[in-house]
JSON list of C-alpha atoms in Angstrom, two decimals:
[
{"chain": "A", "resi": 1, "resn": "UNK", "atom": "CA", "xyz": [-0.33, -30.99, 9.09]},
{"chain": "A", "resi": 2, "resn": "UNK", "atom": "CA", "xyz": [-0.53, -30.70, 12.75]},
{"chain": "A", "resi": 3, "resn": "UNK", "atom": "CA", "xyz": [-0.57, -33.69, 15.30]},
{"chain": "A", "resi": 4, "resn": "UNK", "atom": "CA", "xyz": [-1.89, -33.18, 18.79]},
{"chain": "A", "resi": 5, "resn": "UNK", "atom": "CA", "xyz": [-1.31, -35.69, 21.42]},
{"chain": "A", "resi": 6, "resn": "UNK", "atom": "CA", "xyz": [-2.90, -35.61, 24.76]},
{"chain": "A", "resi": 7, "resn": "UNK", "atom": "CA", "xyz": [-2.22, -36.74, 28.36]},
{"chain": "A", "resi": 8, "resn": "UNK", "atom": "CA", "xyz": [-2.82, -36.54, 31.62]},
{"chain": "A", "resi": 9, "resn": "UNK", "atom": "CA", "xyz": [-6.26, -37.93, 32.10]},
{"chain": "A", "resi": 10, "resn": "UNK", "atom": "CA", "xyz": [-7.31, -40.46, 34.73]},
{"chain": "A", "resi": 11, "resn": "UNK", "atom": "CA", "xyz": [-9.46, -41.25, 37.56]},
{"chain": "A", "resi": 12, "resn": "UNK", "atom": "CA", "xyz": [-10.09, -38.74, 40.43]},
{"chain": "A", "resi": 13, "resn": "UNK", "atom": "CA", "xyz": [-12.38, -38.28, 43.05]},
{"chain": "A", "resi": 14, "resn": "UNK", "atom": "CA", "xyz": [-14.72, -35.38, 43.23]},
{"chain": "A", "resi": 15, "resn": "UNK", "atom": "CA", "xyz": [-13.16, -32.28, 44.54]},
{"chain": "A", "resi": 16, "resn": "UNK", "atom": "CA", "xyz": [-9.76, -33.44, 42.98]},
{"chain": "A", "resi": 17, "resn": "UNK", "atom": "CA", "xyz": [-7.56, -32.06, 40.50]},
{"chain": "A", "resi": 18, "resn": "UNK", "atom": "CA", "xyz": [-6.00, -32.94, 37.03]},
{"chain": "A", "resi": 19, "resn": "UNK", "atom": "CA", "xyz": [-3.84, -31.43, 34.72]},
{"chain": "A", "resi": 20, "resn": "UNK", "atom": "CA", "xyz": [-4.12, -32.20, 31.03]},
{"chain": "A", "resi": 21, "resn": "UNK", "atom": "CA", "xyz": [-1.23, -31.64, 28.54]},
{"chain": "A", "resi": 22, "resn": "UNK", "atom": "CA", "xyz": [-1.52, -31.64, 24.75]},
{"chain": "A", "resi": 23, "resn": "UNK", "atom": "CA", "xyz": [1.75, -31.38, 22.83]},
{"chain": "A", "resi": 24, "resn": "UNK", "atom": "CA", "xyz": [1.77, -30.19, 19.16]},
{"chain": "A", "resi": 25, "resn": "UNK", "atom": "CA", "xyz": [3.90, -31.15, 16.41]},
{"chain": "A", "resi": 26, "resn": "UNK", "atom": "CA", "xyz": [4.20, -30.78, 12.80]},
{"chain": "A", "resi": 27, "resn": "UNK", "atom": "CA", "xyz": [3.62, -27.07, 11.40]},
{"chain": "A", "resi": 28, "resn": "UNK", "atom": "CA", "xyz": [3.14, -25.70, 14.71]},
{"chain": "A", "resi": 29, "resn": "UNK", "atom": "CA", "xyz": [3.89, -22.30, 13.27]},
{"chain": "A", "resi": 30, "resn": "UNK", "atom": "CA", "xyz": [0.50, -22.29, 11.62]},
{"chain": "A", "resi": 31, "resn": "UNK", "atom": "CA", "xyz": [-1.34, -22.60, 14.84]},
{"chain": "A", "resi": 32, "resn": "UNK", "atom": "CA", "xyz": [-3.07, -19.40, 16.17]},
{"chain": "A", "resi": 33, "resn": "UNK", "atom": "CA", "xyz": [-5.74, -20.91, 18.90]},
{"chain": "A", "resi": 34, "resn": "UNK", "atom": "CA", "xyz": [-5.70, -24.12, 20.93]},
{"chain": "A", "resi": 35, "resn": "UNK", "atom": "CA", "xyz": [-8.76, -25.42, 22.54]},
{"chain": "A", "resi": 36, "resn": "UNK", "atom": "CA", "xyz": [-10.09, -28.26, 24.86]},
{"chain": "A", "resi": 37, "resn": "UNK", "atom": "CA", "xyz": [-13.24, -29.86, 24.17]},
{"chain": "A", "resi": 38, "resn": "UNK", "atom": "CA", "xyz": [-15.00, -32.62, 25.79]},
{"chain": "A", "resi": 39, "resn": "UNK", "atom": "CA", "xyz": [-17.36, -35.34, 25.02]},
{"chain": "A", "resi": 40, "resn": "UNK", "atom": "CA", "xyz": [-19.24, -37.25, 28.06]},
{"chain": "A", "resi": 41, "resn": "UNK", "atom": "CA", "xyz": [-21.13, -40.58, 27.08]},
{"chain": "A", "resi": 42, "resn": "UNK", "atom": "CA", "xyz": [-24.42, -40.21, 24.97]},
{"chain": "A", "resi": 43, "resn": "UNK", "atom": "CA", "xyz": [-23.47, -36.40, 24.54]},
{"chain": "A", "resi": 44, "resn": "UNK", "atom": "CA", "xyz": [-22.27, -34.12, 21.99]},
{"chain": "A", "resi": 45, "resn": "UNK", "atom": "CA", "xyz": [-18.76, -32.75, 22.08]},
{"chain": "A", "resi": 46, "resn": "UNK", "atom": "CA", "xyz": [-18.86, -29.43, 23.77]},
{"chain": "A", "resi": 47, "resn": "UNK", "atom": "CA", "xyz": [-16.35, -26.61, 24.06]},
{"chain": "A", "resi": 48, "resn": "UNK", "atom": "CA", "xyz": [-14.45, -26.10, 27.34]},
{"chain": "A", "resi": 49, "resn": "UNK", "atom": "CA", "xyz": [-11.77, -23.33, 26.86]},
{"chain": "A", "resi": 50, "resn": "UNK", "atom": "CA", "xyz": [-9.45, -21.89, 24.33]},
{"chain": "A", "resi": 51, "resn": "UNK", "atom": "CA", "xyz": [-6.29, -19.71, 24.16]},
{"chain": "A", "resi": 52, "resn": "UNK", "atom": "CA", "xyz": [-4.90, -17.57, 21.58]},
{"chain": "A", "resi": 53, "resn": "UNK", "atom": "CA", "xyz": [-1.23, -17.87, 20.13]},
{"chain": "A", "resi": 54, "resn": "UNK", "atom": "CA", "xyz": [0.31, -15.28, 22.68]},
{"chain": "A", "resi": 55, "resn": "UNK", "atom": "CA", "xyz": [-2.01, -16.64, 25.59]},
{"chain": "A", "resi": 56, "resn": "UNK", "atom": "CA", "xyz": [-3.34, -13.03, 25.61]},
{"chain": "A", "resi": 57, "resn": "UNK", "atom": "CA", "xyz": [-7.03, -13.99, 25.35]},
{"chain": "A", "resi": 58, "resn": "UNK", "atom": "CA", "xyz": [-8.64, -16.95, 26.84]},
{"chain": "A", "resi": 59, "resn": "UNK", "atom": "CA", "xyz": [-12.24, -18.00, 26.69]},
{"chain": "A", "resi": 60, "resn": "UNK", "atom": "CA", "xyz": [-14.10, -20.78, 28.97]},
{"chain": "A", "resi": 61, "resn": "UNK", "atom": "CA", "xyz": [-17.42, -22.44, 29.02]},
{"chain": "A", "resi": 62, "resn": "UNK", "atom": "CA", "xyz": [-19.57, -21.50, 31.82]},
{"chain": "A", "resi": 63, "resn": "UNK", "atom": "CA", "xyz": [-19.10, -24.84, 33.16]},
{"chain": "A", "resi": 64, "resn": "UNK", "atom": "CA", "xyz": [-15.35, -24.21, 33.41]},
{"chain": "A", "resi": 65, "resn": "UNK", "atom": "CA", "xyz": [-15.13, -20.77, 34.69]},
{"chain": "A", "resi": 66, "resn": "UNK", "atom": "CA", "xyz": [-13.49, -20.64, 38.18]},
{"chain": "A", "resi": 67, "resn": "UNK", "atom": "CA", "xyz": [-12.40, -24.10, 38.01]},
{"chain": "A", "resi": 68, "resn": "UNK", "atom": "CA", "xyz": [-10.27, -24.74, 34.76]},
{"chain": "A", "resi": 69, "resn": "UNK", "atom": "CA", "xyz": [-7.51, -22.79, 33.64]},
{"chain": "A", "resi": 70, "resn": "UNK", "atom": "CA", "xyz": [-6.00, -22.96, 30.18]},
{"chain": "A", "resi": 71, "resn": "UNK", "atom": "CA", "xyz": [-2.48, -22.04, 29.40]},
{"chain": "A", "resi": 72, "resn": "UNK", "atom": "CA", "xyz": [0.12, -22.64, 26.90]},
{"chain": "A", "resi": 73, "resn": "UNK", "atom": "CA", "xyz": [4.03, -22.87, 26.42]},
{"chain": "A", "resi": 74, "resn": "UNK", "atom": "CA", "xyz": [5.03, -21.77, 22.94]},
{"chain": "A", "resi": 75, "resn": "UNK", "atom": "CA", "xyz": [8.47, -22.88, 23.66]},
{"chain": "A", "resi": 76, "resn": "UNK", "atom": "CA", "xyz": [7.35, -26.59, 24.09]},
{"chain": "A", "resi": 77, "resn": "UNK", "atom": "CA", "xyz": [4.25, -26.14, 21.75]},
{"chain": "A", "resi": 78, "resn": "UNK", "atom": "CA", "xyz": [2.21, -27.54, 24.44]},
{"chain": "A", "resi": 79, "resn": "UNK", "atom": "CA", "xyz": [-1.16, -26.36, 25.99]},
{"chain": "A", "resi": 80, "resn": "UNK", "atom": "CA", "xyz": [-2.60, -27.33, 29.38]},
{"chain": "A", "resi": 81, "resn": "UNK", "atom": "CA", "xyz": [-5.70, -27.56, 31.10]},
{"chain": "A", "resi": 82, "resn": "UNK", "atom": "CA", "xyz": [-5.44, -27.20, 34.77]},
{"chain": "A", "resi": 83, "resn": "UNK", "atom": "CA", "xyz": [-8.85, -28.45, 36.38]},
{"chain": "A", "resi": 84, "resn": "UNK", "atom": "CA", "xyz": [-9.88, -28.09, 40.01]},
{"chain": "A", "resi": 85, "resn": "UNK", "atom": "CA", "xyz": [-12.87, -28.97, 42.19]},
{"chain": "A", "resi": 86, "resn": "UNK", "atom": "CA", "xyz": [-13.66, -31.54, 39.73]},
{"chain": "A", "resi": 87, "resn": "UNK", "atom": "CA", "xyz": [-17.34, -32.93, 39.71]},
{"chain": "A", "resi": 88, "resn": "UNK", "atom": "CA", "xyz": [-18.87, -36.32, 38.38]},
{"chain": "A", "resi": 89, "resn": "UNK", "atom": "CA", "xyz": [-20.32, -34.18, 35.61]},
{"chain": "A", "resi": 90, "resn": "UNK", "atom": "CA", "xyz": [-16.73, -33.47, 34.21]},
{"chain": "A", "resi": 91, "resn": "UNK", "atom": "CA", "xyz": [-16.39, -36.93, 33.28]},
{"chain": "A", "resi": 92, "resn": "UNK", "atom": "CA", "xyz": [-15.71, -37.12, 29.61]},
{"chain": "A", "resi": 93, "resn": "UNK", "atom": "CA", "xyz": [-13.15, -37.66, 27.05]},
{"chain": "A", "resi": 94, "resn": "UNK", "atom": "CA", "xyz": [-11.12, -34.55, 26.80]},
{"chain": "A", "resi": 95, "resn": "UNK", "atom": "CA", "xyz": [-9.80, -33.46, 23.20]},
{"chain": "A", "resi": 96, "resn": "UNK", "atom": "CA", "xyz": [-7.20, -30.97, 22.35]},
{"chain": "A", "resi": 97, "resn": "UNK", "atom": "CA", "xyz": [-7.81, -28.87, 18.93]},
{"chain": "A", "resi": 98, "resn": "UNK", "atom": "CA", "xyz": [-5.73, -26.35, 17.24]},
{"chain": "A", "resi": 99, "resn": "UNK", "atom": "CA", "xyz": [-6.73, -24.00, 14.27]},
{"chain": "A", "resi": 100, "resn": "UNK", "atom": "CA", "xyz": [-4.89, -21.30, 12.13]},
{"chain": "A", "resi": 101, "resn": "UNK", "atom": "CA", "xyz": [-6.26, -17.68, 12.66]},
{"chain": "A", "resi": 102, "resn": "UNK", "atom": "CA", "xyz": [-7.95, -17.87, 9.41]},
{"chain": "A", "resi": 103, "resn": "UNK", "atom": "CA", "xyz": [-10.64, -20.52, 10.34]},
{"chain": "A", "resi": 104, "resn": "UNK", "atom": "CA", "xyz": [-13.34, -20.36, 12.52]},
{"chain": "A", "resi": 105, "resn": "UNK", "atom": "CA", "xyz": [-13.33, -24.13, 13.01]},
{"chain": "A", "resi": 106, "resn": "UNK", "atom": "CA", "xyz": [-10.76, -26.50, 14.35]},
{"chain": "A", "resi": 107, "resn": "UNK", "atom": "CA", "xyz": [-9.29, -28.83, 11.71]},
{"chain": "A", "resi": 108, "resn": "UNK", "atom": "CA", "xyz": [-6.74, -30.56, 14.08]},
{"chain": "A", "resi": 109, "resn": "UNK", "atom": "CA", "xyz": [-7.67, -32.94, 16.73]},
{"chain": "A", "resi": 110, "resn": "UNK", "atom": "CA", "xyz": [-6.05, -35.05, 19.35]},
{"chain": "A", "resi": 111, "resn": "UNK", "atom": "CA", "xyz": [-7.10, -38.60, 20.02]},
{"chain": "A", "resi": 112, "resn": "UNK", "atom": "CA", "xyz": [-8.64, -37.74, 23.29]},
{"chain": "A", "resi": 113, "resn": "UNK", "atom": "CA", "xyz": [-7.85, -38.68, 27.02]},
{"chain": "A", "resi": 114, "resn": "UNK", "atom": "CA", "xyz": [-10.38, -39.86, 29.40]},
{"chain": "A", "resi": 115, "resn": "UNK", "atom": "CA", "xyz": [-11.10, -38.07, 32.55]},
{"chain": "A", "resi": 116, "resn": "UNK", "atom": "CA", "xyz": [-13.32, -39.89, 35.09]},
{"chain": "A", "resi": 117, "resn": "UNK", "atom": "CA", "xyz": [-14.45, -38.05, 38.45]},
{"chain": "A", "resi": 118, "resn": "UNK", "atom": "CA", "xyz": [-15.82, -40.51, 40.95]},
{"chain": "A", "resi": 119, "resn": "UNK", "atom": "CA", "xyz": [-18.33, -39.39, 43.48]}
]
């Protein structure tokens, strides 16, 4: 099993920045990719960004490109999401997720961290 704990959420004004962190514990050797997803009130959860084990491959949702950067520190078993130029529409609960390389879906999820962007 893998446990994920997010941190770094909060309230920020439009145009501001936040950095989310997600610390993994447990069977971290089984993790291949880690990702960030978000769910806004009344909406379905959506993909934000993902990064592979060695950090060589990153993928972003169109809404995140140019503003969000995903990175990971394997020595700390931690993945980060640096967010700049935040918009009110970025307001959501942000979830960290992890998966082994043989699965397409993410079986491991954190509890989420709230990001609120005020206008």
